[in-house]
XYZ file of C-alpha atoms in Angstrom:
107
model
C 45.168 -159.984 -16.428
C 44.551 -159.763 -12.692
C 44.764 -155.950 -12.756
C 41.753 -155.833 -15.103
C 39.607 -157.539 -12.489
C 40.807 -154.987 -9.960
C 39.839 -152.068 -12.230
C 36.388 -153.514 -12.916
C 35.719 -154.000 -9.210
C 36.931 -150.483 -8.404
C 34.735 -149.050 -11.143
C 31.656 -150.782 -9.720
C 32.379 -149.608 -6.201
C 33.055 -146.000 -7.203
C 29.491 -145.701 -8.487
C 28.230 -145.825 -4.911
C 30.837 -143.560 -3.331
C 28.377 -140.668 -2.851
C 25.876 -142.958 -1.090
C 28.497 -144.169 1.381
C 29.400 -140.590 2.209
C 25.908 -139.065 2.219
C 25.910 -137.589 5.728
C 29.596 -136.709 5.735
C 29.233 -134.972 2.369
C 26.182 -133.100 3.650
C 28.064 -131.874 6.714
C 31.136 -130.986 4.671
C 29.336 -129.190 1.831
C 26.944 -127.253 4.040
C 27.862 -123.591 3.822
C 24.796 -122.324 5.622
C 21.452 -123.635 6.825
C 19.637 -122.682 3.592
C 21.899 -125.079 1.675
C 20.222 -128.010 3.460
C 17.082 -127.479 1.360
C 19.031 -127.874 -1.882
C 21.309 -130.651 -0.683
C 18.953 -133.499 -1.601
C 18.547 -132.142 -5.126
C 22.278 -131.629 -5.593
C 23.086 -135.021 -4.112
C 20.588 -136.787 -6.372
C 22.024 -134.952 -9.375
C 25.260 -136.839 -8.731
C 23.411 -140.008 -9.740
C 21.367 -138.411 -12.524
C 24.366 -137.009 -14.383
C 25.996 -140.422 -14.074
C 22.969 -142.271 -15.472
C 21.761 -139.997 -18.264
C 24.899 -140.260 -20.466
C 24.702 -144.055 -20.189
C 21.672 -143.988 -22.453
C 23.858 -142.935 -25.398
C 27.326 -144.139 -24.416
C 26.794 -147.856 -25.186
C 26.514 -146.975 -28.873
C 29.658 -144.847 -28.774
C 31.487 -147.397 -26.642
C 30.524 -150.196 -29.010
C 31.888 -148.242 -31.936
C 35.139 -147.603 -30.090
C 35.531 -151.301 -29.286
C 34.833 -152.177 -32.935
C 37.421 -149.665 -34.206
C 40.098 -150.402 -31.598
C 41.133 -153.556 -29.839
C 39.489 -154.562 -26.591
C 42.729 -153.786 -24.747
C 42.923 -150.209 -26.062
C 39.217 -149.662 -25.460
C 39.532 -150.856 -21.869
C 42.420 -148.468 -21.296
C 40.355 -145.563 -22.648
C 37.369 -146.428 -20.483
C 39.471 -146.935 -17.350
C 41.240 -143.632 -18.026
C 37.905 -141.831 -18.292
C 36.820 -143.420 -15.018
C 40.036 -142.231 -13.384
C 39.565 -138.699 -14.742
C 36.000 -138.660 -13.436
C 37.046 -139.818 -9.996
C 39.835 -137.244 -9.842
C 37.427 -134.469 -10.857
C 34.915 -135.638 -8.254
C 37.616 -135.625 -5.554
C 38.829 -132.162 -6.583
C 35.232 -130.887 -6.561
C 34.734 -132.241 -3.063
C 38.005 -130.712 -1.927
C 37.095 -127.243 -3.223
C 33.412 -127.696 -2.255
C 32.203 -127.245 -5.820
C 29.056 -129.105 -6.822
C 29.679 -128.221 -10.484
C 33.104 -129.887 -10.547
C 31.733 -132.904 -8.696
C 28.921 -133.175 -11.248
C 31.421 -132.883 -14.108
C 33.422 -135.708 -12.572
C 30.314 -137.890 -12.462
C 29.632 -137.158 -16.147
C 33.138 -138.367 -17.048
C 32.747 -141.396 -14.871
């Protein structure tokens, strides 16, 4: 049961990963000086695409928990979080805002 606490704490902390890396991400993603103007919008989209699905997902998540056991539901949700984090990391590696945004949607 201790590993569940670990996953919950990791999930909470991964929400704020972009904020902790704001300047480093800006320096890394900058391709030219004109990209600086769009950086704030793109960076804030990382939080918007994370938040908007959470308006609907509690209903879907509740249905999943009702249909499956809590253990299976937790494994599904943790797996989706892992997929989202992997996509975000791949997007950062290949300097693709679209892949990073997709990772935040999954997360």
